[in-house]
C-alpha cells in the first residue's frame, strides 16, 4: 500500500530562517506529488505540485520543492520564512492511474518574529 | 469562479442523530472525494466517486454512506454519529484519475455532542 512519511512533526523557526520539510513516499510506480498548506482555521490550499518534467518545482509564496526519484522524496523548501508562514503543511501523493490522494501526517510550522 | 462548495460550514448534531453534509461543484469534475480530518491529523480518505462508480475505503466505518445524484452534487450521510466522528469533513474534486485539478472545499466542521 502507498504511504507518505513526513518526519518533521513540529518545526519552530525564527523569521528569515531557511526551511526544509521532508517528505518520503513508498510507491514504485509513477506518482504525482503535492504540497498543501492549511492555515489555522482554514481549508487546505495547494502550494505546489509535480506531475512531470523539471524536478524542481516552484509554487506560491516563495515555496519550492524538489522531486528526487531515487530517494522517493519530495522535500519542501523556502529560503526565508515569514511569520505568516505559520501553518500545517501536508505532503500528498497520487499514484498514477489511481483516484486517490494519500496524505502524510503533516508538519506544524511555527515562525516567530 | 468555479468552486467546490460545502454546506453547512459548521454542524452540531446529537449522538446517534443522522446527519447529512453536502458538497457541490461547478468544475464539472469526474471525481468527487470525501475526507475526514480530525484535529491535528492528516486528512483521511473515506470514499470517492469516479463518475457514478462508488469506491469505498476498506477501513471506512459502515456508519458512513455517500450519494452522488448527479455530477455536481455529492452527499455524506452519517447514520448514527458517535463522539469520535467529531471532525472536519472535506470534499474534494479532480478532473480525472491523475489528480489533475484536485480542488478542496472549505470543509464542514462537525461536532457530535
Coordinates of N, CA and C in Angstrom, one line a residue:
Chain A
X1 N 0.8 -1.2 0.0 CA 0.0 0.0 0.0 C 0.9 1.3 0.0
X2 N 0.3 2.3 -0.6 CA 1.1 3.5 -0.7 C 1.1 4.2 0.7
X3 N 2.2 4.8 1.0 CA 2.2 5.6 2.3 C 3.1 6.8 2.1
X4 N 2.9 7.8 2.9 CA 3.6 9.1 2.8 C 4.1 9.4 4.2
X5 N 5.4 9.7 4.3 CA 6.0 10.0 5.6 C 6.5 11.4 5.7
X6 N 6.2 12.1 6.7 CA 6.7 13.4 7.0 C 7.4 13.3 8.4
X7 N 8.7 13.4 8.3 CA 9.4 13.1 9.6 C 9.4 14.2 10.6
X8 N 9.3 15.4 10.1 CA 9.3 16.6 11.0 C 7.8 16.9 11.4
X9 N 7.5 16.6 12.6 CA 6.1 16.8 13.1 C 5.9 18.2 13.5
X10 N 6.9 18.8 14.1 CA 6.8 20.2 14.6 C 8.1 20.9 14.4
X11 N 8.0 22.0 13.6 CA 9.2 22.8 13.3 C 9.0 24.2 13.8
X12 N 10.0 24.7 14.5 CA 9.9 26.1 15.1 C 11.1 26.9 14.5
X13 N 10.8 28.0 13.9 CA 11.9 28.8 13.3 C 11.7 30.3 13.6
X14 N 12.7 31.0 13.5 CA 12.6 32.5 13.5 C 12.5 33.0 12.1
X15 N 11.9 34.2 12.0 CA 11.7 34.8 10.7 C 13.1 34.9 10.0
X16 N 13.0 34.8 8.7 CA 14.2 34.9 7.8 C 15.0 33.6 7.8
X17 N 14.7 32.6 8.7 CA 15.4 31.4 8.7 C 15.0 30.6 7.4
X18 N 15.9 29.6 7.0 CA 15.5 28.8 5.9 C 14.8 27.6 6.3
X19 N 13.9 27.1 5.5 CA 13.0 26.0 5.8 C 13.2 24.8 4.8
X20 N 13.3 23.6 5.4 CA 13.2 22.4 4.6 C 12.4 21.4 5.3
X21 N 11.3 21.0 4.7 CA 10.4 19.9 5.3 C 10.5 18.7 4.5
X22 N 10.7 17.6 5.1 CA 10.9 16.3 4.4 C 9.6 15.6 4.1
X23 N 9.6 14.9 3.0 CA 8.5 14.1 2.6 C 9.1 12.9 1.8
X24 N 8.7 11.7 2.2 CA 9.1 10.5 1.5 C 7.8 9.7 1.3
X25 N 7.8 9.0 0.2 CA 6.7 8.1 -0.1 C 7.1 6.7 -0.5
X26 N 6.2 5.8 -0.4 CA 6.5 4.4 -0.8 C 5.6 4.0 -1.9
X27 N 6.1 4.0 -3.1 CA 5.3 3.5 -4.2 C 6.3 3.5 -5.4
X28 N 6.4 2.3 -6.0 CA 7.4 2.1 -7.0 C 7.1 2.7 -8.4
X29 N 5.9 3.0 -8.7 CA 5.5 3.5 -10.0 C 5.5 5.0 -10.1
X30 N 4.9 5.4 -11.2 CA 4.8 6.9 -11.4 C 3.8 7.6 -10.4
X31 N 4.3 8.7 -10.0 CA 3.5 9.4 -9.0 C 3.3 10.9 -9.3
X32 N 2.2 11.4 -8.9 CA 2.0 12.9 -8.9 C 2.2 13.3 -7.4
X33 N 2.9 14.4 -7.2 CA 3.2 14.9 -5.8 C 2.7 16.3 -5.6
X34 N 2.3 16.5 -4.3 CA 1.7 17.7 -4.0 C 2.1 18.2 -2.6
X35 N 2.2 19.5 -2.4 CA 2.3 20.0 -1.0 C 1.1 21.0 -0.8
X36 N 0.4 20.8 0.3 CA -0.7 21.6 0.7 C -0.3 22.4 2.0
X37 N -1.0 23.5 2.1 CA -0.8 24.3 3.4 C -2.2 24.5 4.0
X38 N -2.3 24.5 5.3 CA -3.5 24.7 6.0 C -3.2 25.7 7.1
X39 N -3.7 26.9 6.9 CA -3.5 28.0 7.9 C -4.6 27.7 9.0
X40 N -4.3 28.2 10.2 CA -5.2 27.9 11.3 C -6.7 28.3 11.0
X41 N -7.5 27.3 11.1 CA -9.0 27.6 10.9 C -9.4 27.6 9.4
X42 N -8.5 27.3 8.5 CA -8.8 27.4 7.1 C -8.7 26.1 6.4
X43 N -9.1 26.1 5.2 CA -9.1 24.8 4.4 C -7.7 24.6 3.8
X44 N -7.6 23.4 3.2 CA -6.3 23.1 2.5 C -6.2 23.9 1.2
X45 N -5.0 24.4 1.1 CA -4.6 25.2 -0.2 C -3.4 24.5 -0.8
X46 N -3.5 24.5 -2.1 CA -2.3 23.9 -2.9 C -1.2 24.9 -2.9
X47 N 0.0 24.4 -2.5 CA 1.2 25.2 -2.6 C 1.9 25.0 -3.9
X48 N 2.1 23.7 -4.2 CA 2.7 23.3 -5.5 C 2.5 21.9 -5.8
X49 N 2.8 21.5 -7.0 CA 2.6 20.1 -7.5 C 3.6 19.7 -8.5
X50 N 3.9 18.5 -8.5 CA 4.8 17.9 -9.5 C 4.1 16.8 -10.3
X51 N 4.0 16.9 -11.6 CA 3.5 15.8 -12.4 C 4.5 15.2 -13.3
X52 N 5.4 16.0 -13.9 CA 6.4 15.5 -14.8 C 7.3 16.7 -15.1
X53 N 8.5 16.4 -15.8 CA 9.3 17.5 -16.2 C 10.4 17.8 -15.2
X54 N 10.7 19.1 -15.1 CA 11.7 19.6 -14.2 C 11.4 19.2 -12.8
X55 N 12.3 18.5 -12.1 CA 12.0 18.0 -10.8 C 12.0 19.1 -9.7
X56 N 12.5 20.3 -10.1 CA 12.5 21.4 -9.2 C 11.2 22.2 -9.5
X57 N 10.3 22.3 -8.6 CA 9.0 22.9 -8.8 C 8.9 24.1 -8.0
X58 N 8.4 25.2 -8.6 CA 8.2 26.4 -7.8 C 6.7 26.6 -7.6
X59 N 6.4 27.0 -6.4 CA 5.0 27.2 -6.0 C 4.7 28.6 -5.6
X60 N 3.6 28.8 -4.9 CA 3.2 30.1 -4.5 C 4.0 30.5 -3.2
X61 N 4.0 31.8 -2.9 CA 4.5 32.3 -1.7 C 6.0 32.0 -1.5
X62 N 6.7 31.8 -2.6 CA 8.2 31.6 -2.5 C 8.6 30.2 -2.1
X63 N 7.6 29.2 -2.1 CA 8.0 27.8 -1.8 C 8.4 27.1 -3.1
X64 N 9.3 26.1 -2.9 CA 9.7 25.3 -3.9 C 9.9 23.9 -3.4
X65 N 9.9 22.9 -4.3 CA 10.1 21.5 -3.8 C 10.9 20.8 -4.9
X66 N 11.7 19.8 -4.5 CA 12.5 19.0 -5.4 C 12.1 17.6 -5.3
X67 N 11.8 17.0 -6.5 CA 11.5 15.6 -6.6 C 12.8 14.9 -6.9
X68 N 13.1 13.9 -6.0 CA 14.3 13.1 -6.2 C 13.8 11.7 -6.3
X69 N 13.7 11.2 -7.5 CA 13.1 9.9 -7.7 C 13.8 8.7 -7.0
X70 N 15.1 8.8 -7.0 CA 15.9 7.7 -6.5 C 15.8 7.6 -4.9
X71 N 15.4 8.7 -4.3 CA 15.2 8.8 -2.9 C 13.7 8.7 -2.5
X72 N 12.8 8.7 -3.5 CA 11.4 8.7 -3.2 C 11.0 9.9 -2.3
X73 N 11.6 11.0 -2.6 CA 11.4 12.2 -1.8 C 10.9 13.4 -2.6
X74 N 10.3 14.3 -1.8 CA 9.7 15.5 -2.4 C 9.7 16.5 -1.3
X75 N 10.9 17.0 -1.0 CA 11.1 18.0 0.1 C 10.7 19.4 -0.3
X76 N 10.1 20.0 0.7 CA 9.6 21.4 0.5 C 10.7 22.4 1.1
X77 N 10.9 23.5 0.4 CA 11.9 24.4 0.8 C 11.4 25.9 0.7
X78 N 11.9 26.7 1.5 CA 11.7 28.1 1.4 C 13.0 28.8 2.0
X79 N 13.6 29.7 1.2 CA 14.9 30.3 1.7 C 14.8 31.2 2.9
X80 N 13.6 31.8 3.1 CA 13.5 32.8 4.2 C 12.0 32.8 4.6
X81 N 11.7 32.2 5.7 CA 10.3 32.1 6.2 C 9.8 33.5 6.8
X82 N 8.5 33.6 6.8 CA 7.9 34.8 7.4 C 6.9 34.3 8.5
X83 N 6.6 35.2 9.4 CA 5.6 34.8 10.5 C 4.3 34.3 9.9
X84 N 3.9 34.8 8.7 CA 2.7 34.4 8.1 C 2.7 33.0 7.5
X85 N 3.9 32.4 7.5 CA 4.0 31.0 7.0 C 3.6 30.0 8.1
X86 N 3.3 30.5 9.3 CA 2.9 29.6 10.4 C 1.6 28.9 9.9
X87 N 1.7 27.6 9.9 CA 0.6 26.7 9.4 C 1.0 25.3 9.5
X88 N 0.1 24.4 9.0 CA 0.3 23.0 8.9 C 0.6 22.7 7.5
X89 N 1.6 21.9 7.2 CA 2.0 21.6 5.8 C 1.8 20.1 5.6
X90 N 1.1 19.7 4.5 CA 0.9 18.3 4.2 C 1.5 18.0 2.8
X91 N 2.2 16.9 2.8 CA 2.7 16.3 1.6 C 1.6 15.3 1.1
X92 N 1.4 15.2 -0.2 CA 0.4 14.2 -0.6 C 0.9 13.6 -1.9
X93 N 0.5 12.3 -2.1 CA 0.9 11.6 -3.3 C -0.3 10.9 -4.0
X94 N -0.3 11.0 -5.3 CA -1.3 10.3 -6.1 C -0.5 9.3 -7.0
X95 N -0.8 8.1 -6.8 CA -0.2 7.1 -7.7 C -0.9 7.1 -9.0
X96 N -0.1 7.2 -10.0 CA -0.6 7.3 -11.4 C -1.6 6.2 -11.7
X97 N -2.8 6.6 -12.2 CA -3.8 5.6 -12.5 C -4.8 5.3 -11.4
X98 N -4.5 5.9 -10.2 CA -5.5 5.7 -9.1 C -6.2 7.0 -8.9
X99 N -7.3 6.9 -8.2 CA -8.1 8.2 -7.9 C -7.7 8.8 -6.7
X100 N -6.8 8.2 -5.9 CA -6.6 8.7 -4.5 C -5.5 9.6 -4.3
X101 N -5.7 10.5 -3.3 CA -4.6 11.4 -2.9 C -4.3 10.9 -1.4
X102 N -3.1 10.4 -1.2 CA -2.7 10.0 0.1 C -1.9 11.0 0.8
X103 N -2.3 11.4 2.0 CA -1.6 12.5 2.7 C -0.6 12.0 3.7
X104 N 0.4 12.7 4.0 CA 1.3 12.5 5.1 C 0.6 13.0 6.4
X105 N 1.3 12.8 7.5 CA 0.7 13.2 8.8 C 0.8 14.7 9.1
X106 N 1.5 15.4 8.2 CA 1.6 16.8 8.4 C 2.8 17.3 9.2
X107 N 3.2 18.5 9.0 CA 4.2 19.2 9.8 C 3.7 20.5 10.2
X108 N 3.7 20.7 11.5 CA 3.3 22.0 12.1 C 4.5 23.0 12.1
X109 N 4.4 24.1 11.4 CA 5.4 25.1 11.3 C 5.0 26.3 12.2
X110 N 5.9 26.6 13.1 CA 5.7 27.9 13.8 C 6.8 28.8 13.6
X111 N 6.5 30.0 13.1 CA 7.6 31.0 12.8 C 7.4 32.2 13.8
X112 N 8.4 32.5 14.5 CA 8.4 33.6 15.5 C 9.1 34.8 14.9
X113 N 8.5 36.0 15.2 CA 9.1 37.2 14.7 C 10.5 37.5 15.3
Chain B
X1 N -16.6 32.3 -10.0 CA -15.4 31.4 -10.0 C -15.9 29.9 -9.8
X2 N -15.3 29.0 -10.6 CA -15.6 27.6 -10.4 C -15.1 27.2 -9.1
X3 N -15.9 26.4 -8.3 CA -15.6 26.1 -7.0 C -16.1 24.8 -6.5
X4 N -15.6 24.4 -5.3 CA -16.2 23.3 -4.5 C -16.8 23.9 -3.3
X5 N -18.1 23.8 -3.1 CA -18.8 24.4 -2.0 C -19.4 23.4 -1.1
X6 N -19.1 23.6 0.2 CA -19.6 22.6 1.2 C -20.6 23.4 2.1
X7 N -21.7 22.7 2.4 CA -22.7 23.2 3.4 C -23.1 22.1 4.3
X8 N -23.4 22.5 5.6 CA -23.1 23.8 6.1 C -21.6 23.9 6.5
X9 N -21.2 25.1 6.9 CA -19.8 25.3 7.3 C -19.5 24.7 8.7
X10 N -20.5 24.8 9.5 CA -20.5 24.2 10.9 C -21.8 23.4 11.1
X11 N -21.6 22.3 11.8 CA -22.8 21.4 12.1 C -22.6 20.8 13.4
X12 N -23.6 21.0 14.3 CA -23.6 20.3 15.6 C -24.8 19.3 15.5
X13 N -24.5 18.1 15.9 CA -25.5 17.1 15.9 C -25.4 16.3 17.2
X14 N -26.5 15.7 17.6 CA -26.6 14.9 18.8 C -26.1 13.5 18.5
X15 N -25.5 12.9 19.5 CA -25.1 11.5 19.4 C -26.2 10.6 18.9
X16 N -25.9 9.9 17.8 CA -26.9 9.0 17.3 C -27.9 9.6 16.3
X17 N -27.9 10.9 16.2 CA -28.9 11.5 15.3 C -28.3 11.6 13.9
X18 N -28.9 11.1 12.9 CA -28.4 11.1 11.5 C -28.1 12.5 11.0
X19 N -27.0 12.7 10.3 CA -26.7 14.0 9.7 C -26.2 13.8 8.3
X20 N -26.5 14.8 7.5 CA -26.0 14.8 6.1 C -25.2 16.1 5.8
X21 N -24.1 15.9 5.2 CA -23.3 17.0 4.7 C -23.3 17.0 3.2
X22 N -23.3 18.2 2.7 CA -23.4 18.3 1.2 C -22.2 19.0 0.6
X23 N -22.0 18.7 -0.7 CA -20.9 19.2 -1.4 C -21.4 19.4 -2.9
X24 N -21.1 20.6 -3.4 CA -21.4 20.8 -4.8 C -20.2 21.4 -5.5
X25 N -20.2 21.2 -6.8 CA -19.0 21.7 -7.6 C -19.5 22.2 -8.9
X26 N -18.8 23.3 -9.4 CA -19.1 23.9 -10.6 C -18.0 23.6 -11.6
X27 N -17.1 22.7 -11.3 CA -15.9 22.4 -12.1 C -16.2 21.4 -13.2
X28 N -17.3 20.7 -13.0 CA -17.6 19.6 -13.9 C -16.6 18.4 -13.9
X29 N -16.0 18.3 -12.7 CA -15.0 17.2 -12.5 C -15.7 15.9 -12.4
X30 N -15.0 14.8 -12.8 CA -15.5 13.5 -12.8 C -15.4 12.9 -11.4
X31 N -14.4 13.2 -10.7 CA -14.2 12.5 -9.4 C -14.5 13.4 -8.2
X32 N -15.2 12.9 -7.3 CA -15.5 13.6 -6.0 C -15.1 12.7 -4.8
X33 N -14.5 13.4 -3.8 CA -14.0 12.6 -2.7 C -14.5 13.2 -1.4
X34 N -14.6 12.4 -0.4 CA -14.8 12.8 1.0 C -13.7 12.4 1.9
X35 N -13.2 13.3 2.6 CA -12.1 13.1 3.5 C -12.6 13.5 4.9
X36 N -12.0 12.8 5.9 CA -12.3 13.1 7.3 C -10.9 13.6 7.9
X37 N -10.9 14.8 8.5 CA -9.7 15.3 9.2 C -10.0 15.6 10.6
X38 N -9.4 14.8 11.5 CA -9.6 15.0 12.9 C -8.5 16.0 13.3
X39 N -8.7 16.6 14.5 CA -7.8 17.6 15.0 C -6.3 17.2 15.0
X40 N -5.5 18.0 14.4 CA -4.0 17.7 14.3 C -3.7 16.4 13.6
X41 N -4.5 16.0 12.7 CA -4.2 14.8 11.9 C -4.3 15.0 10.4
X42 N -3.8 14.1 9.6 CA -3.9 14.3 8.2 C -5.3 13.9 7.7
X43 N -5.7 14.5 6.6 CA -7.0 14.1 6.0 C -7.0 12.6 5.7
X44 N -8.1 11.9 5.9 CA -8.2 10.5 5.7 C -9.3 10.3 4.7
X45 N -9.0 9.6 3.6 CA -10.0 9.4 2.6 C -11.0 8.4 3.1
X46 N -12.3 8.8 2.9 CA -13.4 7.9 3.3 C -13.9 7.1 2.1
X47 N -14.2 7.8 1.1 CA -14.6 7.2 -0.2 C -14.6 8.2 -1.3
X48 N -14.8 7.7 -2.5 CA -14.9 8.6 -3.6 C -15.7 8.1 -4.7
X49 N -16.2 8.9 -5.6 CA -16.9 8.6 -6.8 C -16.1 8.9 -8.0
X50 N -15.9 8.0 -8.9 CA -15.4 8.3 -10.2 C -16.7 8.2 -11.1
X51 N -17.2 9.4 -11.5 CA -18.5 9.4 -12.1 C -19.5 8.8 -11.2
X52 N -20.2 7.8 -11.6 CA -21.2 7.2 -10.7 C -20.6 5.9 -10.0
X53 N -19.4 5.6 -10.3 CA -18.7 4.5 -9.7 C -18.2 4.8 -8.3
X54 N -18.8 4.1 -7.3 CA -18.5 4.4 -5.9 C -17.4 3.5 -5.4
X55 N -16.4 4.1 -4.7 CA -15.2 3.4 -4.2 C -15.1 3.7 -2.7
X56 N -15.3 2.6 -2.0 CA -15.2 2.8 -0.5 C -13.8 2.4 0.0
X57 N -13.3 3.1 0.9 CA -12.0 2.7 1.5 C -12.3 1.5 2.5
X58 N -11.4 0.6 2.6 CA -11.6 -0.6 3.3 C -11.9 -0.3 4.8
X59 N -11.3 0.7 5.4 CA -11.4 1.0 6.8 C -12.5 2.1 7.1
X60 N -13.3 2.4 6.1 CA -14.3 3.4 6.4 C -15.5 2.7 7.1
X61 N -15.9 3.2 8.3 CA -17.0 2.5 9.0 C -18.3 2.5 8.2
X62 N -19.1 1.5 8.4 CA -20.3 1.3 7.8 C -21.3 2.4 8.1
X63 N -21.1 3.1 9.1 CA -21.9 4.2 9.6 C -21.8 5.4 8.6
X64 N -20.8 5.4 7.7 CA -20.7 6.5 6.7 C -21.1 6.0 5.4
X65 N -22.0 6.8 4.8 CA -22.5 6.4 3.4 C -22.4 7.7 2.6
X66 N -22.5 7.5 1.3 CA -22.4 8.6 0.4 C -23.4 8.4 -0.8
X67 N -23.8 9.6 -1.4 CA -24.7 9.6 -2.5 C -24.2 10.6 -3.5
X68 N -24.3 10.3 -4.8 CA -23.9 11.3 -5.8 C -25.0 11.2 -6.8
X69 N -26.1 12.0 -6.6 CA -27.2 12.0 -7.6 C -26.9 12.5 -9.0
X70 N -25.9 13.4 -9.1 CA -25.5 13.9 -10.4 C -24.1 14.4 -10.3
X71 N -23.6 14.9 -11.4 CA -22.2 15.3 -11.5 C -21.8 16.3 -10.4
X72 N -22.8 17.2 -10.2 CA -22.5 18.4 -9.4 C -22.5 18.2 -7.9
X73 N -23.3 17.2 -7.5 CA -23.5 17.1 -6.0 C -23.1 15.8 -5.5
X74 N -22.6 15.8 -4.2 CA -22.2 14.6 -3.5 C -22.6 14.8 -2.0
X75 N -23.1 13.8 -1.4 CA -23.5 13.9 0.0 C -22.8 12.9 0.8
X76 N -22.6 13.3 2.1 CA -22.0 12.4 3.1 C -23.1 12.2 4.1
X77 N -23.5 11.0 4.3 CA -24.5 10.6 5.4 C -23.8 9.9 6.5
X78 N -24.0 10.4 7.7 CA -23.6 9.6 8.9 C -24.8 9.1 9.6
X79 N -25.0 7.8 9.6 CA -26.3 7.3 10.0 C -26.5 7.4 11.6
X80 N -25.5 7.2 12.3 CA -25.6 7.2 13.8 C -24.3 7.8 14.3
X81 N -24.1 9.1 14.3 CA -22.8 9.7 14.7 C -22.4 9.4 16.1
X82 N -21.2 9.1 16.3 CA -20.6 8.9 17.6 C -19.7 10.1 17.9
X83 N -19.3 10.2 19.2 CA -18.5 11.3 19.6 C -17.2 11.3 18.8
X84 N -16.7 10.1 18.5 CA -15.5 10.0 17.7 C -15.6 10.5 16.3
X85 N -16.8 10.8 15.8 CA -16.9 11.3 14.5 C -16.8 12.8 14.4
X86 N -16.6 13.5 15.5 CA -16.3 14.9 15.5 C -15.0 15.2 14.7
X87 N -15.1 16.0 13.7 CA -14.0 16.2 12.8 C -14.4 17.2 11.8
X88 N -13.4 17.6 11.0 CA -13.6 18.4 9.8 C -13.8 17.4 8.6
X89 N -14.9 17.6 7.8 CA -15.1 16.8 6.7 C -14.9 17.6 5.4
X90 N -14.0 17.1 4.6 CA -13.5 17.8 3.4 C -14.0 17.1 2.2
X91 N -14.6 17.9 1.3 CA -15.0 17.4 0.0 C -13.9 17.9 -1.0
X92 N -13.6 17.1 -2.0 CA -12.6 17.5 -3.0 C -13.0 16.9 -4.3
X93 N -12.6 17.5 -5.4 CA -12.9 17.0 -6.7 C -11.6 17.0 -7.5
X94 N -11.6 16.1 -8.5 CA -10.5 16.2 -9.5 C -11.0 15.8 -10.9
X95 N -10.3 16.3 -11.9 CA -10.8 16.1 -13.2 C -10.8 14.6 -13.7
X96 N -9.7 14.0 -13.2 CA -9.5 12.6 -13.7 C -8.7 11.8 -12.6
X97 N -8.3 10.7 -13.0 CA -7.6 9.8 -12.0 C -6.2 10.2 -11.7
X98 N -5.7 11.2 -12.4 CA -4.3 11.6 -12.1 C -4.2 12.7 -11.1
X99 N -5.4 13.1 -10.5 CA -5.4 14.1 -9.5 C -5.2 15.5 -10.1
X100 N -5.4 15.6 -11.4 CA -5.3 16.9 -12.1 C -6.4 17.8 -11.6
X101 N -6.0 19.0 -11.2 CA -7.1 20.0 -10.8 C -7.7 19.6 -9.5
X102 N -7.0 18.9 -8.7 CA -7.5 18.5 -7.4 C -7.9 19.8 -6.6
X103 N -9.1 19.9 -6.2 CA -9.6 21.1 -5.5 C -10.4 20.7 -4.3
X104 N -10.1 21.4 -3.2 CA -10.8 21.1 -1.9 C -11.8 22.2 -1.7
X105 N -12.9 21.8 -1.0 CA -13.8 22.7 -0.5 C -13.3 23.2 0.9
X106 N -14.1 24.2 1.5 CA -13.7 24.8 2.7 C -13.9 23.9 3.9
X107 N -14.7 22.8 3.7 CA -14.9 21.9 4.8 C -16.2 22.2 5.6
X108 N -16.7 21.1 6.3 CA -17.7 21.2 7.2 C -17.2 20.7 8.6
X109 N -17.2 21.6 9.6 CA -16.8 21.2 10.9 C -17.9 20.6 11.6
X110 N -17.9 19.3 11.9 CA -19.0 18.6 12.5 C -18.6 18.3 14.0
X111 N -19.5 18.7 14.9 CA -19.3 18.4 16.3 C -20.5 17.5 16.7
X112 N -20.2 16.4 17.3 CA -21.2 15.4 17.8 C -21.2 15.6 19.4
X113 N -22.4 15.9 19.9 CA -22.5 16.1 21.3 C -23.4 15.1 22.0

